[in-house]
XYZ file of C-alpha atoms in Angstrom:
571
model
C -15.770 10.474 -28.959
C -12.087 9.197 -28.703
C -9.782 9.222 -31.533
C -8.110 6.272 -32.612
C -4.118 6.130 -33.585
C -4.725 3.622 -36.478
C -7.080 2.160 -38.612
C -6.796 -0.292 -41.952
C -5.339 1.325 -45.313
C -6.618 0.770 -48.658
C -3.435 -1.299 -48.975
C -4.427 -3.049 -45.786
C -8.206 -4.346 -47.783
C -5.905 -5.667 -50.857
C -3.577 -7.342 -48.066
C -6.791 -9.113 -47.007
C -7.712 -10.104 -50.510
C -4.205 -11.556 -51.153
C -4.473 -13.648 -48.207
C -7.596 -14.992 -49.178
C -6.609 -16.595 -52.295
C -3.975 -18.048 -50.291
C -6.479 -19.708 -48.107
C -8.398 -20.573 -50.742
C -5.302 -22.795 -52.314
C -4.498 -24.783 -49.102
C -2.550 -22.311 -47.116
C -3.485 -21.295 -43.595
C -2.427 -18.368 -42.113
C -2.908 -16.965 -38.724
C -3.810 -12.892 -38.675
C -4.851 -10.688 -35.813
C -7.196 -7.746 -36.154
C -5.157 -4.621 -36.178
C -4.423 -2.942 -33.091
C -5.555 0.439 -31.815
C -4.649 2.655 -29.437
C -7.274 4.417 -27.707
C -6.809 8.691 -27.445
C -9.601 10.633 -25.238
C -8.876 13.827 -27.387
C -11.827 16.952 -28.128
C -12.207 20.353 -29.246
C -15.785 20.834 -28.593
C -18.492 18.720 -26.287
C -19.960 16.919 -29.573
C -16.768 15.194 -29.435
C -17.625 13.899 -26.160
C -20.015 10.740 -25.485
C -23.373 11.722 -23.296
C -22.321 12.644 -19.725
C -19.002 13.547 -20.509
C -18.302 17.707 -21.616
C -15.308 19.173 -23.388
C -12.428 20.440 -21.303
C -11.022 23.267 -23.187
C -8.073 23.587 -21.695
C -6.856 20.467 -21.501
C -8.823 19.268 -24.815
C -9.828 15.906 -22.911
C -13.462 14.475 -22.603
C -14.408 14.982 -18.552
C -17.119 13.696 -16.868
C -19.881 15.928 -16.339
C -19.817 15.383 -12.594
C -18.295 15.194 -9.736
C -17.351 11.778 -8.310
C -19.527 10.266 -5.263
C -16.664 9.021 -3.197
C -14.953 10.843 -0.842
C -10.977 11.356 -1.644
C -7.547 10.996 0.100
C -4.679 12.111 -1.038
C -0.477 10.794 0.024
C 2.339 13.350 -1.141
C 5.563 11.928 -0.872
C 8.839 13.895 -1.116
C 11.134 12.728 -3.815
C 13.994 12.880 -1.264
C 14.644 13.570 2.586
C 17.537 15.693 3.625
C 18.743 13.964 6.266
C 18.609 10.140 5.844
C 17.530 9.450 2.585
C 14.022 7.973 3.486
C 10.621 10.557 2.880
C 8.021 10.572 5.246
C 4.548 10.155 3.352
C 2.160 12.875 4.270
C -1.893 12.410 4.101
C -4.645 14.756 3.195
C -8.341 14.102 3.889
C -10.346 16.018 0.615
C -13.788 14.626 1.400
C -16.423 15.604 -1.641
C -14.688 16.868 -4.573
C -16.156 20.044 -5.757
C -17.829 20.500 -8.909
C -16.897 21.752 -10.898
C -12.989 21.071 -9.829
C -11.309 23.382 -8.080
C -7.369 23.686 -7.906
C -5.837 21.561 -4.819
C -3.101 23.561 -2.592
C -1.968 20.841 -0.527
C 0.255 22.570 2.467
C 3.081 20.181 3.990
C 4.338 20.425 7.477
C 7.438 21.710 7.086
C 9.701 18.411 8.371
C 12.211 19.395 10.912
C 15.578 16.955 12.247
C 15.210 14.936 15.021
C 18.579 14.106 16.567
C 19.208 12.078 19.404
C 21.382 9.074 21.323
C 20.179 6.140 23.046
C 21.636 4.783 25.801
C 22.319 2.383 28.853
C 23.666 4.173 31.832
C 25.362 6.294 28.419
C 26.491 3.366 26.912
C 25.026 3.324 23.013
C 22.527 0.360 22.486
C 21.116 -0.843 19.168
C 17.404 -0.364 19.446
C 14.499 0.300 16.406
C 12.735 3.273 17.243
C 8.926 4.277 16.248
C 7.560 7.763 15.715
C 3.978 7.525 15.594
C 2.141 11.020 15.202
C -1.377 11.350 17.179
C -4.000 12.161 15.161
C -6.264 15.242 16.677
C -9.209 15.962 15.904
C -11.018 18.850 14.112
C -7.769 19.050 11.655
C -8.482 21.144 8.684
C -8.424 18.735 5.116
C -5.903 20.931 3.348
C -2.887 20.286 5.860
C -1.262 16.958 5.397
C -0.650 14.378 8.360
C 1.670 11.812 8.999
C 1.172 8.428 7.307
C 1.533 5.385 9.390
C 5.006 5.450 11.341
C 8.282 6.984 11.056
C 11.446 4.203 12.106
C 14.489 4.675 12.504
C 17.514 2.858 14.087
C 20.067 3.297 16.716
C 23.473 1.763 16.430
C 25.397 0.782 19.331
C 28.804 1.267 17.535
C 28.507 5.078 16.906
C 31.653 6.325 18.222
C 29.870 9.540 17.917
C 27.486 11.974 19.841
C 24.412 11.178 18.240
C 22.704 6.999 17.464
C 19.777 8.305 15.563
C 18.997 11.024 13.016
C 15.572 11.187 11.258
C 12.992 14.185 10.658
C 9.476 14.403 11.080
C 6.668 16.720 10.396
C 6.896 19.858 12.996
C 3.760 21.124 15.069
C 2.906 17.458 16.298
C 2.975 15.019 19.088
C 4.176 11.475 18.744
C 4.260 8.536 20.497
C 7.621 6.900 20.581
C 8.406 3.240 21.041
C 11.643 1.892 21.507
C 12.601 -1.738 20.983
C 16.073 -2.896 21.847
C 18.079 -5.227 19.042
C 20.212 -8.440 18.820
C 22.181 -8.658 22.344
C 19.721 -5.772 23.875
C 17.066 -7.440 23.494
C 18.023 -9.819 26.776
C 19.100 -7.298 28.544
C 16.524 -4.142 28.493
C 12.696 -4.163 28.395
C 10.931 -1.780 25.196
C 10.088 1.587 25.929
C 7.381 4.279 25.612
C 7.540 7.920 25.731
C 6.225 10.895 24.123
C 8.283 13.401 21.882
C 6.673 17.042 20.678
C 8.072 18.522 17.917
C 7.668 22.103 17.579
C 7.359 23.811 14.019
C 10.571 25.199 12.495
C 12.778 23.838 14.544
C 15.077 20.940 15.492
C 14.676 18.902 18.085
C 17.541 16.819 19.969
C 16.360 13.418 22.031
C 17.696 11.390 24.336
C 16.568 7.632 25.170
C 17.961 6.776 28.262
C 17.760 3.753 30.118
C 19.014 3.553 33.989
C 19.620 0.738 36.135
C 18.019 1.786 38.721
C 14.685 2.309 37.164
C 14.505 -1.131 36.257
C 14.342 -4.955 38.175
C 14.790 -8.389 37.431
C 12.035 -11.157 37.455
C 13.609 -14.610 37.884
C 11.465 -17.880 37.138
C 12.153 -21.517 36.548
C 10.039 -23.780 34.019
C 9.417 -27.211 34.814
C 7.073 -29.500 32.951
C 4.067 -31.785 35.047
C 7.113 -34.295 36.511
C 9.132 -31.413 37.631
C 11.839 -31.717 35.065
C 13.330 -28.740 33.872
C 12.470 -27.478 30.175
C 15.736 -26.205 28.759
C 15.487 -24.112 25.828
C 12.655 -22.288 25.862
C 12.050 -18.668 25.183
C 9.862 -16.554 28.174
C 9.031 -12.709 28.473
C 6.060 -10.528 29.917
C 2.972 -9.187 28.143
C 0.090 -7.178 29.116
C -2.921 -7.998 28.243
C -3.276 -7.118 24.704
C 0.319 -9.250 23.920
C 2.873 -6.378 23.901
C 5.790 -7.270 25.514
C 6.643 -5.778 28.398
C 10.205 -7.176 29.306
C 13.486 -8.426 27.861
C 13.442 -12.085 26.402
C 15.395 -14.944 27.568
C 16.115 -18.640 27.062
C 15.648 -20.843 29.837
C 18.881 -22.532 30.964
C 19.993 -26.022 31.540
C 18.233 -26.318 34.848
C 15.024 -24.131 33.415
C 16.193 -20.754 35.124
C 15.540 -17.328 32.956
C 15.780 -13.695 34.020
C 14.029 -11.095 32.676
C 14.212 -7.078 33.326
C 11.528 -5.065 33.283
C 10.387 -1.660 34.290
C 10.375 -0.811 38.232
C 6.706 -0.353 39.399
C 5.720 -3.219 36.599
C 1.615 -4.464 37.543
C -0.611 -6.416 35.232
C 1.425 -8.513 33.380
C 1.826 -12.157 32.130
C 4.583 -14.749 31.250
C 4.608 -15.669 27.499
C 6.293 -19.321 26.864
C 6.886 -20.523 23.818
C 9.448 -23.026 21.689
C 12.156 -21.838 20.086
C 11.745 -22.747 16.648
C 15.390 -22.450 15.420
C 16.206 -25.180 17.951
C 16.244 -28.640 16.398
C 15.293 -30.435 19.437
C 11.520 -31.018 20.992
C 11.910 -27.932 22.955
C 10.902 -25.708 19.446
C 7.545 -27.310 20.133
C 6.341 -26.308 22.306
C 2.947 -24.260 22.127
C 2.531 -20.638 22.704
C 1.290 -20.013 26.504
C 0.170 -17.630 28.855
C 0.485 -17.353 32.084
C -0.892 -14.471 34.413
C 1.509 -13.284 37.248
C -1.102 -12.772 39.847
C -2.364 -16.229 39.372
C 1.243 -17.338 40.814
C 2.994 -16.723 43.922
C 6.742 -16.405 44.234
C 9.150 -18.773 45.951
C 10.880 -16.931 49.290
C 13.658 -15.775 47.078
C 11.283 -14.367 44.853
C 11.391 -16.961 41.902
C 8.238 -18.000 39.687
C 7.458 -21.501 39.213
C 5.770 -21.516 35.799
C 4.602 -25.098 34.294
C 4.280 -26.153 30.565
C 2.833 -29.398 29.182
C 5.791 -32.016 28.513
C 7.246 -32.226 24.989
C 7.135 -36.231 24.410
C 3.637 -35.692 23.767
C 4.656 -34.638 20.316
C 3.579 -36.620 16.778
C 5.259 -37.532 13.688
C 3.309 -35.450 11.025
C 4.538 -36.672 7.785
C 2.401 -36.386 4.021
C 2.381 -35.006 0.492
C 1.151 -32.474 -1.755
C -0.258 -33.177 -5.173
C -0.927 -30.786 -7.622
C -4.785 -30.921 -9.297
C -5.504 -33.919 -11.213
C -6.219 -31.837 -14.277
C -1.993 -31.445 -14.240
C -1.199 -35.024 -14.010
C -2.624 -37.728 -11.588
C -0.552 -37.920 -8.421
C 1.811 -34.646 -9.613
C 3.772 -33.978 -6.386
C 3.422 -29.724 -5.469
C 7.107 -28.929 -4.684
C 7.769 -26.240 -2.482
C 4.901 -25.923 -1.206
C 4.468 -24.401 2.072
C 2.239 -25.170 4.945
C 0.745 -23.376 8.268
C -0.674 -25.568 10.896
C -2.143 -23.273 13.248
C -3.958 -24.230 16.712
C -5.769 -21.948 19.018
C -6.407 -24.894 21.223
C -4.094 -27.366 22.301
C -4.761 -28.639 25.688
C -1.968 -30.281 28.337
C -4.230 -33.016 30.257
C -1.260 -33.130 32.871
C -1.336 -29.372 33.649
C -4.655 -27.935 32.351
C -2.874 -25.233 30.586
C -4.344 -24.408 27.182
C -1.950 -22.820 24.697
C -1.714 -22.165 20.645
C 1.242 -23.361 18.416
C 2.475 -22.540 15.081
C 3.964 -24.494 12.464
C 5.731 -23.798 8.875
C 6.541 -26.838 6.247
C 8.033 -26.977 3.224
C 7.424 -29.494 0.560
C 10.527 -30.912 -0.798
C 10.794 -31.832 -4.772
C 8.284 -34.398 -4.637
C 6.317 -32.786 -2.928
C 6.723 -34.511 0.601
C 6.723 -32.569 4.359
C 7.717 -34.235 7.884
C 7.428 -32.066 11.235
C 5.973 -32.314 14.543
C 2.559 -31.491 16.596
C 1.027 -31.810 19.671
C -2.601 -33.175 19.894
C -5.387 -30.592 19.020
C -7.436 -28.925 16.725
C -5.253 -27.256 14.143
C -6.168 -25.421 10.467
C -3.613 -26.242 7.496
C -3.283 -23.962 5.020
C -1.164 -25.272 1.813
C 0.222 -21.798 -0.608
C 1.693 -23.820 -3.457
C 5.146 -22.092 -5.168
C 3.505 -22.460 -8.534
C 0.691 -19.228 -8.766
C -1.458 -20.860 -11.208
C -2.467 -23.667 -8.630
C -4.851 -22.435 -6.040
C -5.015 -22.577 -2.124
C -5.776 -25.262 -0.177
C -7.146 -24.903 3.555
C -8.183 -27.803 5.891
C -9.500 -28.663 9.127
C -7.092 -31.528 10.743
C -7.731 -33.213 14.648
C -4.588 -34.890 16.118
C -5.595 -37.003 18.617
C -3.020 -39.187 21.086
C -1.796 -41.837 19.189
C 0.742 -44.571 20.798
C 2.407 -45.436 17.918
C 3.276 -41.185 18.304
C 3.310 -40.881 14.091
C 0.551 -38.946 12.013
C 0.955 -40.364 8.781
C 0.172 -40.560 4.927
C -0.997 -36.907 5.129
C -2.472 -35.706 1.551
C -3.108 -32.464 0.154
C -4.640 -32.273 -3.362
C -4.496 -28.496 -4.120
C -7.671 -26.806 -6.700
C -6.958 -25.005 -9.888
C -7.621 -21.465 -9.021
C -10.637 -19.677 -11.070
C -9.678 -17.645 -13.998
C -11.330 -14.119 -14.395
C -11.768 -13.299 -17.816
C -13.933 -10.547 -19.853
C -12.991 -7.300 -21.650
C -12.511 -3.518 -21.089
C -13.674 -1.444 -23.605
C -15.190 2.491 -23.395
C -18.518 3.406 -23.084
C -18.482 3.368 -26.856
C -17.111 0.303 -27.112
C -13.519 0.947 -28.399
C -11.338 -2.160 -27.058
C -8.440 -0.659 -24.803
C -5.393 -2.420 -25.358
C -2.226 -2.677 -23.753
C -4.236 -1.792 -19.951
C -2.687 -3.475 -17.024
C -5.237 -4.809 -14.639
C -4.177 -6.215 -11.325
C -6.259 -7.918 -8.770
C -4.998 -6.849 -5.488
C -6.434 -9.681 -2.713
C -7.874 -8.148 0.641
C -7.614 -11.035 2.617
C -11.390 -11.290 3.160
C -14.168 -13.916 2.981
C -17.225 -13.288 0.426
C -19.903 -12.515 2.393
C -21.819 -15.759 4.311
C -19.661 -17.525 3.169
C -16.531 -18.905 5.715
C -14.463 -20.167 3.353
C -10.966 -19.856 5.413
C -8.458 -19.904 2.372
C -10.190 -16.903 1.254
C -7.982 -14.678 4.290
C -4.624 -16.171 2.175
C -6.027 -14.569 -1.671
C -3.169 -13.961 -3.250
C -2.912 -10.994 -5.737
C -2.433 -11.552 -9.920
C -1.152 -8.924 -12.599
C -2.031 -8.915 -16.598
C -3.136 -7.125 -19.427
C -5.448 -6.812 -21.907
C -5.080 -7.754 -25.368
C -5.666 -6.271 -28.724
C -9.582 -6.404 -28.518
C -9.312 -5.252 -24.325
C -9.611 -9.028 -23.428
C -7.560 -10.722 -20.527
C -7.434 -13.561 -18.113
C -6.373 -13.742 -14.601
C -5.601 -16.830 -12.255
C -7.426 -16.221 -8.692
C -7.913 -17.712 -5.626
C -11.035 -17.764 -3.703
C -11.898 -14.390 -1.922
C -12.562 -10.804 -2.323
C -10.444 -8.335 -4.494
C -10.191 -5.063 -5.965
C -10.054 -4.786 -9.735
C -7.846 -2.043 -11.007
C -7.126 -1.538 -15.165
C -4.280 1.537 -15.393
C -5.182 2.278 -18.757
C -1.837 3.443 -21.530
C 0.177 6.144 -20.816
C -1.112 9.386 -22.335
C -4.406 7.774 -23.403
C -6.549 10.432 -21.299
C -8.199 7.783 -19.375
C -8.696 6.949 -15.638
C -7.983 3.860 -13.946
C -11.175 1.576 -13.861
C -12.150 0.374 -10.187
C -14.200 -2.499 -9.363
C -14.002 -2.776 -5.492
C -14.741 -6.100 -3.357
C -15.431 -8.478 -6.398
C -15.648 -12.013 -5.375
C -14.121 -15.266 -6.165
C -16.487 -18.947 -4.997
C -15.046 -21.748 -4.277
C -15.856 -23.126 -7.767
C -12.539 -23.608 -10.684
C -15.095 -22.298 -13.138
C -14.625 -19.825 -15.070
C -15.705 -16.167 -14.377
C -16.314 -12.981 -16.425
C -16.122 -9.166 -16.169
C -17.328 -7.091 -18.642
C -15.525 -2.848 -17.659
C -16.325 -0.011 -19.296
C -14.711 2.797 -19.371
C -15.695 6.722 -18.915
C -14.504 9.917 -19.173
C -12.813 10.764 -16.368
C -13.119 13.665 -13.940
C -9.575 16.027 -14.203
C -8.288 17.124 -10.546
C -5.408 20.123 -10.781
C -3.210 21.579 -7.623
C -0.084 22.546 -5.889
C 2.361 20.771 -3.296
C 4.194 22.546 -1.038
C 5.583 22.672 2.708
C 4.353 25.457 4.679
C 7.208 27.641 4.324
C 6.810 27.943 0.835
C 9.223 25.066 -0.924
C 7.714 23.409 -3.678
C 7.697 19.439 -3.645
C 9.130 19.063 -6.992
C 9.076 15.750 -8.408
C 6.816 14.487 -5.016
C 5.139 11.264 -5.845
C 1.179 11.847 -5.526
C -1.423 8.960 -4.952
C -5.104 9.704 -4.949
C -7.171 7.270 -3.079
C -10.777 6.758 -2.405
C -12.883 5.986 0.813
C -14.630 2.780 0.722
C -18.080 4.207 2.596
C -19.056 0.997 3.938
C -15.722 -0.174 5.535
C -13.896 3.374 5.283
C -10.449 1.541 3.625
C -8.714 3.775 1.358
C -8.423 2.255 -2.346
C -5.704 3.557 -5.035
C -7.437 5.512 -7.963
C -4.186 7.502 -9.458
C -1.044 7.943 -9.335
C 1.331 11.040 -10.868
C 4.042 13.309 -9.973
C 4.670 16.603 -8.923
C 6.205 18.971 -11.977
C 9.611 20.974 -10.789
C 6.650 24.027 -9.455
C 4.908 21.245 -7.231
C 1.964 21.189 -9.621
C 0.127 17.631 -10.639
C -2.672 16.634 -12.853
C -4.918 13.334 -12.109
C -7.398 11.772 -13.891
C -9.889 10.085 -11.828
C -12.768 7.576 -12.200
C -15.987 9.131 -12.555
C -17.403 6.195 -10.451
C -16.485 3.028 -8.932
C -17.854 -0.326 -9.515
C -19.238 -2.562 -6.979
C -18.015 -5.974 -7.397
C -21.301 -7.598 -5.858
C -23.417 -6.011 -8.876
């Protein structure tokens, strides 16, 4: 049984009374019910509803069980010693026990990692990615690495060292090095491997040398043999990383590129240059693989693209629904043409372009295409309008204009229902959030569904609210008040249709299940003030979702609540 923090007064039932005799002379007035706040509070279990037991020590109602999910959980340092930005660290908990057992979540300690890099020792700017490997067989209780570690190298240090970072010790990463602004045309990314011991530093050079690397010179011409100016070329392999330095093609078509010595298996990627305001930016996206072309006796590549007077006028508007006005123009809006399949009949060559719009105050767009089969996808700038995603065939077309384009965008469904406890106390004041996974419902296409975008509210005084969504899947998450006693409520992959009618969620709410440990790094240090977020394992996709967040007291010790179960959107 929760306690409430307020409740009407005997005053309150004469307050009533008086305003009735003012309604019943002709006056209206507009009252709400009063509001309470909800307290999970107990002494003793028959405080508690059924399935929930008394936790003495805290004096909070706790479910009876353990949760069936399996749990992660990220410790982040409230501050790094060296550059300011903590390293997130991740801890695999599986089952939790039952009943609870205290958590002693051991940290790596995280050790400096110093280093320069350089061009035949001259500094270079270049962004620089630490990613750990993940082995296998590693106990739960000792955190990894989450995700990347990046850092930066200047190439106006005037010092000894371009980058300073630290990372967890007792690991190997993979390091990948990406040269910036006027780098980028003159050195090719980098891989190599970095192990850093426990305990201590470690220093690290990057060091590119000339003669460990070549050029690769090419020309691009279009079917007629006229040179395409402009246009932005670099190698790949074969899952798209580049392999090279970039370059713009000159007047004449020429480009150099360097690349590692002893380079095998790669394409040329040719593309427009989209900041250019000439036809040259459209030009589609295009591979081309090496072996499939032979060099010229001095050892230049020949590489052809379709021409780019085969482009169209693409001009239209964007209304808002009709329930908003007939013919209300969408300004702002944005839109992404995207073909996977636009063919040159001159060449053969098949190639994908991209294309970003922006509706102007009425709500109007020009740009160009090439013939093919593209997708549109229309995100309006006003979030209680919905998505829009269509189909659209450019064919040739003499007159070379694609007009009188228009885009009506829907009215996005509106969730609404209540969230109340098992016993059904409203909770007010909860903040729900609808975080969108990008996904379609299941048999059911629907492409806008991959744009969802996420909505925030709250409930009301009787736990009611309302949110705005787009088609697609979501997870549901109420945080309930602070210092109520309650867990966050999860409802994970709930669905949106296509339909602008309304929906409805009823959420109750039980006792939660109380989790207790320790953060520390190995060598003892306690993360004080660390930032801890509890997550659970989706068993059908294995995605982590958020459950709880809290911090670390100045010990390293944390409390979380946590749901005793999570909802299935598809029930």
């Amino acid at each position: 049984m929760s306690t409430r923090g307020s409740s009407p007064s005997r005053g309150g039932v004469a307050s009533l009374l008086a305003i009735g005799a003012l309604l019943s002379g002709g006056c209206s007035l507009l009252f709400e019910p009063p509001v309470t706040q909800i307290s999970n509070r107990c002494d003793v279990d028959d405080d508690c509803t059924t399935s929930s037991v008394c936790d003495a020590t805290a004096h909070l109602c706790v479910s009876a069980t353990a949760p069936d999910y399996r749990v992660r959980v990220q410790i982040t340092p409230m501050t790094d010693p060296i550059d300011g930005v903590p390293v997130p660290m991740i801890f695999d908990l599986g089952q939790l026990a039952d009943p609870p057992t205290p958590m002693e979540l051991v940290a790596p300690v995280q050790v400096p990692v110093r280093g320069t890099a350089r061009f035949d020792g001259t500094p270079i700017a270049a962004q620089i990615t630490f990613a750990r490997r993940v082995v296998e067989g590693e106990g739960p209780l000792r955190g990894a690495l989450t995700g990347s570690v990046v850092v930066r190298a200047s190439a106006a240090t005037g010092g000894m060292l371009d980058f300073e970072t630290q990372l967890p010790g007792g690991s190997t990463y993979d390091v990948y090095v990406e040269p910036q602004s006027e780098f980028r045309a003159l050195l090719p990314p980098l891989s190599a491997t970095l192990e850093v011991p426990e305990g201590a530093g470690v220093s690290f050079a990057i060091e590119y040398r000339e003669e460990e690397l070549i050029e690769v010179h090419g020309v691009v011409l279009d079917a007629s043999a006229v040179p395409q100016e402009g246009l932005l070329v670099r190698l790949v392999d074969a899952y798209g990383r580049t392999l090279s330095s970039s370059a713009s093609t000159d007047a004449v078509g020429h480009f150099t590129l360097v690349a590692p010595r002893g380079l095998t298996n790669y394409s040329f990627r040719v593309r427009g240059d989209t900041t250019r305001q000439d036809s040259s930016a459209l030009l589609p996206s295009i591979t081309l693989d090496a072996t499939a072309l032979l060099p010229g006796p001095d050892g230049t590549f020949t590489l052809l693209v379709p021409r780019s007077d085969r482009a169209l006028r693409f001009e239209g508007r964007v209304e808002l629904p009709a329930t908003l006005g007939m013919n209300a123009p969408a300004p702002r809006a944005q839109l992404h043409l995207y073909s996977a399949y636009v063919m040159d009949p001159d060449t053969g060559l098949v190639g994908s372009l991209e294309l970003d719009l922006t509706a102007d105050l009425e709500g109007r767009f020009v740009g160009y295409v090439l013939p093919g089969d593209y997708q549109v996808a229309v995100v309006p700038a006003d979030e209680s309008v919905g998505l829009l995603v269509q189909d659209l065939e450019v064919l040739e077309n003499p007159s070379s204009t694609l007009s009188g384009q228009l885009y009506t965008l829907p009215a996005r469904s509106i969730l609404g229902g209540t969230v109340r406890l098992v016993d059904g106390e409203p909770i007010n004041g909860g903040r729900i959030r609808a975080t969108g996974l990008g996904t379609a419902l299941a048999g059911d296409p629907m492409p806008a569904a991959r744009l969802n975008r996420s909505a925030m509210g709250a409930t009301g005084a009787m736990g009611e609210f309302r949110l705005p969504l787009d088609v697609g899947v979501y997870d549901l998450v109420v945080e309930m008040p602070a210092d109520s006693g309650y867990a966050w409520h999860v409802v994970h992959d709930f669905g949106v249709g296509g339909s602008s009618a309304a929906l409805r969620r009823e959420m109750l709410v039980s006792a939660p299940y109380r989790v207790t440990g320790t953060a520390r790094f190995a060598e003892g240090t306690e993360l004080a003030g660390a930032r801890v977020r509890v997550f659970a394992v989706e068993e059908t996709s294995g995605r982590s979702i958020e459950i709880a967040s809290t911090t670390c007291d100045t010990r390293g010790g944390f409390v979380a609540l946590l749901p005793s179960t999570l909802d299935d959107g598809a029930d």
